[in-house]
Short mmCIF file of C-alpha atoms and ligand atoms in Angstrom, two decimals:
data_model
loop_
_atom_site.label_atom_id
_atom_site.label_comp_id
_atom_site.label_asym_id
_atom_site.label_seq_id
_atom_site.Cartn_x
_atom_site.Cartn_y
_atom_site.Cartn_z
CA MET A 1 -64.07 -20.74 114.96
CA GLU A 2 -64.83 -17.28 113.55
CA SER A 3 -63.02 -15.62 116.41
CA LYS A 4 -59.95 -17.70 115.49
CA ILE A 5 -60.00 -16.19 112.00
CA THR A 6 -60.39 -12.65 113.37
CA SER A 7 -57.57 -13.01 115.89
CA LEU A 8 -55.27 -14.69 113.30
CA ARG A 9 -55.86 -11.81 110.86
CA ALA A 10 -55.09 -9.25 113.62
CA LYS A 11 -51.92 -11.13 114.64
CA PHE A 12 -50.80 -11.30 111.00
CA GLU A 13 -51.34 -7.55 110.47
CA GLU A 14 -49.40 -6.73 113.63
CA GLU A 15 -46.43 -8.91 112.66
CA LEU A 16 -46.50 -7.59 109.10
CA SER A 17 -46.33 -3.99 110.28
CA LYS A 18 -43.07 -4.67 112.13
CA ILE A 19 -41.22 -6.21 109.19
CA ASP A 20 -38.61 -4.16 107.32
CA ASN A 21 -36.79 -6.62 105.07
CA LEU A 22 -37.60 -9.28 102.48
CA GLY A 23 -36.00 -12.12 104.50
CA GLU A 24 -38.36 -11.62 107.45
CA LEU A 25 -41.30 -11.30 105.08
CA GLU A 26 -40.53 -14.73 103.61
CA SER A 27 -40.51 -16.27 107.13
CA ILE A 28 -43.94 -14.75 107.82
CA ARG A 29 -45.26 -16.08 104.53
CA VAL A 30 -44.16 -19.60 105.41
CA SER A 31 -45.51 -19.33 108.97
CA TYR A 32 -49.00 -18.38 107.68
CA LEU A 33 -49.38 -19.90 104.24
CA GLY A 34 -46.84 -22.76 104.31
CA LYS A 35 -47.91 -26.44 104.61
CA LYS A 36 -47.67 -26.23 108.36
CA GLY A 37 -48.65 -22.56 108.53
CA SER A 38 -51.37 -21.06 110.79
CA VAL A 39 -53.91 -20.55 107.98
CA THR A 40 -53.48 -24.14 106.79
CA ASP A 41 -53.88 -25.29 110.41
CA LEU A 42 -57.30 -23.64 110.60
CA LEU A 43 -58.55 -25.96 107.88
CA LYS A 44 -57.40 -28.99 109.85
CA GLY A 45 -59.75 -28.05 112.76
CA MET A 46 -62.75 -28.31 110.45
CA ARG A 47 -63.13 -32.06 111.01
CA GLU A 48 -65.44 -31.53 114.00
CA LEU A 49 -67.84 -29.19 112.12
CA SER A 50 -71.12 -30.14 110.42
CA ASN A 51 -71.23 -30.08 106.63
CA ASP A 52 -72.96 -26.66 106.47
CA GLU A 53 -70.53 -25.18 109.00
CA LYS A 54 -67.62 -26.67 107.06
CA LYS A 55 -68.77 -24.94 103.89
CA ALA A 56 -69.20 -21.49 105.50
CA PHE A 57 -65.98 -21.76 107.51
CA GLY A 58 -63.98 -23.08 104.54
CA GLN A 59 -65.08 -20.07 102.52
CA LYS A 60 -63.93 -17.66 105.27
CA VAL A 61 -60.56 -19.41 105.60
CA ASN A 62 -60.03 -19.17 101.84
CA GLU A 63 -60.86 -15.46 101.96
CA LEU A 64 -58.30 -15.05 104.76
CA LYS A 65 -55.76 -17.02 102.73
CA SER A 66 -56.11 -14.83 99.68
CA SER A 67 -56.10 -11.59 101.66
CA VAL A 68 -52.90 -12.72 103.49
CA ALA A 69 -51.30 -13.58 100.12
CA GLU A 70 -52.34 -10.20 98.71
CA ARG A 71 -50.96 -8.27 101.71
CA ILE A 72 -47.67 -10.17 101.41
CA ALA A 73 -47.41 -9.27 97.71
CA GLN A 74 -48.05 -5.59 98.54
CA LYS A 75 -45.45 -5.65 101.28
CA THR A 76 -42.92 -7.32 98.94
CA GLN A 77 -43.28 -4.42 96.53
CA GLU A 78 -42.96 -1.84 99.33
CA LEU A 79 -39.83 -3.53 100.70
CA LYS A 80 -38.21 -3.74 97.26
CA GLU A 81 -38.72 -0.01 96.78
CA LEU A 82 -37.37 0.59 100.27
CA GLU A 83 -34.25 -1.41 99.48
CA VAL A 84 -33.57 0.66 96.34
CA GLN A 85 -34.03 3.84 98.36
CA ARG A 86 -31.64 2.56 101.05
CA GLU A 87 -29.04 1.81 98.38
CA ILE A 88 -29.41 5.30 96.91
CA ASP A 89 -29.15 6.86 100.39
CA SER A 90 -25.99 4.91 101.12
CA MET A 91 -24.23 6.26 98.00
CA PRO A 92 -21.65 8.99 98.52
CA GLU A 93 -22.99 12.41 97.67
CA PHE A 94 -22.25 13.67 94.15
CA ASP A 95 -20.82 17.15 93.91
CA ILE A 96 -21.78 18.57 90.52
CA SER A 97 -19.49 21.56 91.00
CA MET A 98 -16.40 19.35 91.20
CA PRO A 99 -14.10 19.74 88.15
CA ALA A 100 -14.03 16.61 85.97
CA SER A 101 -10.82 14.68 86.38
CA LEU A 102 -11.18 12.79 83.07
CA GLU A 103 -9.45 14.07 79.95
CA ARG A 104 -11.74 15.11 77.11
CA GLY A 105 -11.77 12.74 74.13
CA SER A 106 -11.29 13.90 70.58
CA TYR A 107 -12.58 12.93 67.17
CA HIS A 108 -10.51 10.82 64.81
CA PRO A 109 -9.08 12.85 61.88
CA ILE A 110 -11.05 10.72 59.41
CA THR A 111 -14.29 11.50 61.26
CA LEU A 112 -13.40 15.19 61.09
CA VAL A 113 -12.80 15.24 57.31
CA GLN A 114 -15.83 13.04 56.73
CA ARG A 115 -18.04 15.50 58.60
CA GLU A 116 -16.48 18.40 56.75
CA CYS A 117 -17.17 16.75 53.38
CA GLU A 118 -20.72 15.89 54.42
CA ARG A 119 -21.31 19.51 55.42
CA ILE A 120 -20.00 20.77 52.06
CA PHE A 121 -21.98 18.33 49.92
CA LYS A 122 -25.16 18.80 51.95
CA SER A 123 -24.89 22.53 51.31
CA MET A 124 -24.84 21.69 47.57
CA GLY A 125 -28.05 19.65 47.85
CA PHE A 126 -26.64 16.11 48.28
CA THR A 127 -28.16 13.57 50.66
CA VAL A 128 -25.87 11.53 52.91
CA GLU A 129 -26.49 7.79 52.72
CA ASP A 130 -25.44 5.01 55.04
CA TYR A 131 -24.47 1.63 53.62
CA SER A 132 -23.41 -1.73 55.00
CA GLU A 133 -19.82 -3.00 55.11
CA VAL A 134 -20.81 -6.53 54.14
CA VAL A 135 -22.20 -6.62 50.60
CA THR A 136 -22.97 -9.07 47.81
CA ASP A 137 -20.85 -9.78 44.76
CA TYR A 138 -23.62 -8.23 42.67
CA GLU A 139 -23.49 -4.94 44.60
CA CYS A 140 -19.70 -4.66 44.68
CA PHE A 141 -18.94 -5.90 41.16
CA GLU A 142 -21.65 -7.27 38.85
CA SER A 143 -23.98 -4.24 39.06
CA LEU A 144 -20.93 -2.07 38.33
CA ASN A 145 -20.25 -3.70 34.99
CA ILE A 146 -17.52 -5.94 36.45
CA PRO A 147 -18.62 -9.50 35.61
CA LYS A 148 -16.98 -12.57 37.15
CA HIS A 149 -13.39 -13.08 35.96
CA HIS A 150 -13.06 -9.45 34.81
CA PRO A 151 -9.42 -8.37 35.34
CA ALA A 152 -10.57 -5.20 37.20
CA ARG A 153 -11.41 -7.50 40.14
CA ASP A 154 -7.71 -8.26 40.63
CA MET A 155 -7.05 -4.77 41.95
CA GLN A 156 -9.78 -5.14 44.54
CA ASP A 157 -9.20 -8.48 46.17
CA THR A 158 -11.02 -8.39 49.47
CA TYR A 159 -12.18 -10.54 52.37
CA TYR A 160 -14.88 -13.10 51.55
CA LEU A 161 -17.38 -14.66 53.95
CA GLU A 162 -18.32 -18.31 53.77
CA ASN A 163 -21.80 -17.37 52.51
CA GLY A 164 -20.30 -15.67 49.42
CA GLN A 165 -20.73 -12.12 50.70
CA LEU A 166 -17.71 -9.87 51.01
CA LEU A 167 -16.36 -6.86 52.88
CA LYS A 168 -16.83 -4.06 50.39
CA SER A 169 -13.68 -3.05 48.55
CA GLN A 170 -15.15 0.22 47.31
CA THR A 171 -18.01 2.51 48.27
CA SER A 172 -19.20 2.17 44.66
CA ALA A 173 -20.88 -0.99 46.02
CA ALA A 174 -23.73 1.26 47.20
CA GLN A 175 -24.42 2.79 43.79
CA ASN A 176 -26.97 0.23 42.61
CA ALA A 177 -29.04 0.49 45.81
CA ILE A 178 -28.99 4.29 45.65
CA TYR A 179 -30.20 4.38 42.05
CA LYS A 180 -33.01 1.98 42.91
CA LYS A 181 -33.93 4.00 46.00
CA TYR A 182 -34.25 7.34 44.17
CA LYS A 183 -35.09 6.38 40.57
CA ASP A 184 -38.86 6.82 40.98
CA ALA A 185 -38.46 10.39 42.23
CA LEU A 186 -36.10 11.05 39.30
CA ILE A 187 -38.33 9.54 36.63
CA ASN A 188 -41.75 10.58 37.93
CA ASP A 189 -41.00 13.93 39.59
CA GLY A 190 -37.78 15.05 37.89
CA VAL A 191 -35.82 15.16 41.18
CA PRO A 192 -32.12 14.67 40.35
CA ILE A 193 -30.26 11.97 42.29
CA LYS A 194 -27.55 13.70 44.33
CA ALA A 195 -26.10 11.47 47.01
CA ILE A 196 -22.85 10.84 48.85
CA PHE A 197 -22.06 7.72 50.83
CA PRO A 198 -19.00 7.58 53.04
CA GLY A 199 -17.86 4.19 54.29
CA ARG A 200 -15.12 1.83 55.35
CA CYS A 201 -13.52 -0.27 52.59
CA PHE A 202 -11.35 -3.37 52.80
CA ARG A 203 -8.70 -4.71 50.46
CA ASN A 204 -6.12 -7.43 50.52
CA GLU A 205 -3.31 -4.94 50.23
CA ALA A 206 0.44 -4.79 50.84
CA THR A 207 0.50 -1.77 53.14
CA ASP A 208 2.85 1.21 52.76
CA ASN A 209 2.77 4.95 53.52
CA CYS A 210 -0.31 5.52 51.35
CA HIS A 211 -2.02 2.08 51.28
CA GLU A 212 -3.96 0.42 54.10
CA ASN A 213 -6.01 -2.78 54.12
CA THR A 214 -8.85 -0.88 55.83
CA PHE A 215 -9.53 2.66 54.73
CA PHE A 216 -12.37 5.09 54.08
CA GLN A 217 -13.81 6.34 50.83
CA MET A 218 -16.69 8.65 50.09
CA GLU A 219 -18.68 7.89 46.99
CA GLY A 220 -20.72 10.57 45.28
CA VAL A 221 -23.22 10.34 42.45
CA MET A 222 -25.37 12.76 40.56
CA VAL A 223 -27.90 11.65 37.93
CA ASP A 224 -30.14 13.96 35.95
CA LYS A 225 -30.92 14.98 32.40
CA ASN A 226 -27.90 16.63 30.74
CA THR A 227 -25.28 16.25 33.46
CA SER A 228 -21.77 16.61 32.12
CA ILE A 229 -18.10 16.40 33.04
CA SER A 230 -18.19 20.15 33.78
CA ASN A 231 -20.64 19.47 36.66
CA LEU A 232 -18.26 16.86 37.99
CA ILE A 233 -15.22 19.15 37.84
CA TYR A 234 -17.15 22.01 39.47
CA PHE A 235 -18.24 19.88 42.46
CA MET A 236 -14.76 18.42 42.93
CA LYS A 237 -13.06 21.81 42.85
CA THR A 238 -15.59 23.33 45.27
CA MET A 239 -15.15 20.45 47.68
CA LEU A 240 -11.35 20.62 47.68
CA SER A 241 -11.12 24.39 48.09
CA GLU A 242 -13.63 24.21 51.00
CA VAL A 243 -11.82 21.36 52.74
CA PHE A 244 -8.35 22.90 52.44
CA GLN A 245 -9.43 26.54 52.55
CA LYS A 246 -6.79 27.33 49.93
CA ASP A 247 -6.08 26.67 46.26
CA ILE A 248 -4.89 23.13 45.71
CA LYS A 249 -3.03 22.02 42.60
CA VAL A 250 -5.00 19.21 40.95
CA ARG A 251 -4.55 17.25 37.77
CA LEU A 252 -7.06 15.19 35.85
CA ARG A 253 -5.83 12.29 33.74
CA PRO A 254 -7.59 9.42 32.02
CA GLY A 255 -8.38 6.47 34.26
CA PHE A 256 -10.09 3.16 33.62
CA PHE A 257 -12.97 1.89 35.77
CA PRO A 258 -15.54 -0.41 34.14
CA PHE A 259 -18.41 1.53 35.72
CA VAL A 260 -17.61 4.95 34.20
CA GLU A 261 -17.07 6.13 30.63
CA PRO A 262 -15.06 8.29 30.27
CA GLY A 263 -13.14 7.81 33.51
CA PHE A 264 -10.56 10.01 35.19
CA GLU A 265 -8.04 10.01 37.97
CA LEU A 266 -8.06 13.21 39.98
CA ASP A 267 -4.75 13.68 41.77
CA ILE A 268 -3.71 16.44 44.13
CA SER A 269 -0.22 17.83 44.53
CA CYS A 270 1.23 16.11 47.61
CA LEU A 271 0.90 18.41 50.61
CA ILE A 272 3.38 16.42 52.69
CA CYS A 273 6.35 17.27 50.42
CA GLY A 274 4.87 20.22 48.51
CA GLY A 275 5.07 18.22 45.27
CA GLU A 276 8.79 17.43 45.52
CA GLY A 277 8.27 13.68 45.99
CA CYS A 278 8.26 11.63 49.21
CA PRO A 279 7.20 8.14 50.45
CA SER A 280 3.61 9.40 51.04
CA CYS A 281 3.18 10.08 47.30
CA LYS A 282 5.43 7.27 46.14
CA HIS A 283 8.00 9.97 45.16
CA SER A 284 5.78 11.24 42.32
CA GLY A 285 4.74 14.55 43.89
CA TRP A 286 1.07 13.61 43.24
CA LEU A 287 -1.42 11.64 45.28
CA GLU A 288 -4.32 9.71 43.72
CA LEU A 289 -7.28 11.10 45.59
CA CYS A 290 -10.52 10.91 43.71
CA PRO A 291 -11.16 8.79 40.64
CA CYS A 292 -14.32 9.81 38.86
CA GLY A 293 -16.19 9.75 35.57
CA MET A 294 -19.49 9.68 33.76
CA ILE A 295 -21.61 6.72 34.92
CA HIS A 296 -21.54 3.86 32.41
CA PRO A 297 -24.89 3.24 30.63
CA GLU A 298 -24.88 -0.42 31.79
CA VAL A 299 -24.63 0.72 35.43
CA LEU A 300 -27.57 3.10 35.03
CA LYS A 301 -29.58 0.32 33.39
CA ALA A 302 -28.83 -2.06 36.29
CA GLY A 303 -30.18 0.66 38.62
CA GLY A 304 -33.43 0.91 36.63
CA ILE A 305 -32.54 4.20 34.90
CA ASP A 306 -32.75 4.70 31.13
CA PRO A 307 -29.29 5.82 29.91
CA ASP A 308 -30.77 7.31 26.76
CA GLU A 309 -32.68 9.80 28.87
CA TYR A 310 -30.43 10.36 31.86
CA THR A 311 -26.71 10.80 32.41
CA GLY A 312 -24.69 11.09 35.59
CA TYR A 313 -21.30 11.27 37.16
CA ALA A 314 -19.72 9.40 40.04
CA PHE A 315 -16.60 9.86 42.12
CA GLY A 316 -14.83 7.82 44.79
CA LEU A 317 -12.96 10.16 47.12
CA GLY A 318 -10.20 8.60 49.24
CA LEU A 319 -11.25 9.99 52.62
CA THR A 320 -8.32 8.50 54.49
CA ARG A 321 -5.87 10.07 52.07
CA LEU A 322 -7.73 13.35 52.31
CA ALA A 323 -7.27 13.25 56.11
CA MET A 324 -3.53 12.61 55.56
CA MET A 325 -3.22 15.64 53.32
CA LYS A 326 -5.37 17.92 55.47
CA TYR A 327 -3.55 17.12 58.71
CA GLY A 328 -0.06 16.48 57.31
CA ILE A 329 0.03 12.81 58.33
CA ALA A 330 2.93 11.26 56.39
CA ASP A 331 2.11 7.60 57.03
CA ILE A 332 -1.45 6.29 56.48
CA ARG A 333 -0.82 3.47 58.97
CA ASP A 334 -0.77 5.98 61.85
CA LEU A 335 -4.50 6.48 61.30
CA ASN A 336 -5.35 2.89 62.26
CA SER A 337 -2.68 2.67 64.93
CA GLY A 338 -4.95 3.47 67.87
CA ASN A 339 -2.15 5.68 69.16
CA LEU A 340 -4.04 8.21 71.27
CA LYS A 341 -1.03 10.46 71.64
CA SER A 342 -0.90 11.23 67.93
CA MET A 343 -4.63 10.94 67.17
CA SER A 344 -5.82 13.24 69.97
CA GLN A 345 -4.02 16.31 68.61
CA PHE A 346 -6.80 16.95 66.10
CA THR A 347 -9.85 18.81 67.28
CA ASP A 348 -12.91 20.38 65.78
CA ASP A 349 -14.95 23.37 66.85
CA GLU A 350 -17.93 21.42 68.26
C1 FA5 B 401 -12.23 2.98 43.37
O1 FA5 B 401 -12.32 2.40 44.44
C2 FA5 B 401 -13.45 3.38 42.58
N1 FA5 B 401 -14.60 2.79 43.18
C3 FA5 B 401 -13.54 4.89 42.57
C4 FA5 B 401 -14.52 5.44 41.60
C5 FA5 B 401 -15.80 5.78 42.01
C6 FA5 B 401 -14.16 5.64 40.26
C7 FA5 B 401 -16.71 6.29 41.13
C8 FA5 B 401 -15.06 6.17 39.36
C9 FA5 B 401 -16.33 6.48 39.80
P1 FA5 B 401 -9.63 3.25 43.54
O2 FA5 B 401 -9.34 1.82 43.73
O3 FA5 B 401 -8.65 4.01 42.75
O4 FA5 B 401 -11.09 3.41 42.87
O5 FA5 B 401 -9.82 3.95 44.95
C10 FA5 B 401 -10.32 5.24 45.07
C11 FA5 B 401 -9.51 6.07 46.07
O6 FA5 B 401 -9.53 5.38 47.31
C12 FA5 B 401 -8.02 6.17 45.71
O7 FA5 B 401 -7.78 7.27 44.86
C13 FA5 B 401 -7.41 6.38 47.06
O8 FA5 B 401 -7.52 7.75 47.44
C14 FA5 B 401 -8.29 5.53 47.94
N2 FA5 B 401 -7.68 4.21 48.14
C15 FA5 B 401 -7.71 3.13 47.35
N3 FA5 B 401 -7.03 2.09 47.86
C16 FA5 B 401 -6.55 2.52 49.04
C17 FA5 B 401 -5.78 1.92 50.08
N4 FA5 B 401 -5.39 0.67 50.02
N5 FA5 B 401 -5.47 2.67 51.16
C18 FA5 B 401 -5.91 3.95 51.24
N6 FA5 B 401 -6.65 4.57 50.33
C19 FA5 B 401 -6.97 3.88 49.23
#
């Protein structure tokens, strides 16, 4: 009986060595370990053996069974690796010196101005924050001193989800979270809060040359002891002269937003018509670009900051409109058009 085991093992090894694909390996597995396989057959011949012989022989057959199973598992792995190698070898050779036939992509004009603004504000010590597009009513309105039924909500009708959340209508929706994130460093270590947060905004809007239902803003806040409107004007002027690399005519006029006091509208002279009046500026010669103001005490309080000790300013730059002015795009709707022909003419130096 022992010689049967030895010769079966030798036969198995010989057959195994000739196999070079997984299909053949499966046939071998069945022919040795299957219900009617050779190893199973060995056990059937045990009927004629004495009890002691049965025990010793049974043990040997089981050893053979597990070593056959182990060898098959090893071979499976080897054959799988071989198959991957064969597939790689069959691939056409790749010539890295061949010129690329694909056209190079380009950045969207809004991405370009956003990066430019981020670079400028970072150089003035601001951090750049990321914030979600879906926010709560508290974040977008209540924390900004706009309670339910306040008329200021009418100008920012947006898209509501069934769970009560909404697509943010203004990047100001991130203010509360930013104050809470940095207030400890401000209060305990005297580190001023200086943050910008660019983001996509949504409004239920009748679109025209300068209004879209989906557009980008970039919010900025600074909170410290003794901040003033002069700080705000300085940062705005620096940003605009850096972005446009020339002097831009601006005007500051009073503006009402429940989350700032006092509040201003910062307009720039329309660069599409040179201030003469055109559809891009609603024929006024001016484009509303960046409302701003001193943060309302109630908004600081909601962010966990004591308004008797700290003051701050906030602004909400219209990034999409800034891209229009920088690149001379007369109709804001072109920016969401997906028209590669017009969008790919803008490049950056990267
Ligand atoms: C706001 O959204 C305020 N959150 C801005 C703010 C922040 C004020 C901080 C004070 C302090 P407003 O709705 O005016 O304000 O929008 C701000 C800017 O976003 C506008 O000046 C304009 O440049 C841009 N904007 C607004 N609506 C649209 C629109 N439908 N399409 C394109 N740009 C828009």
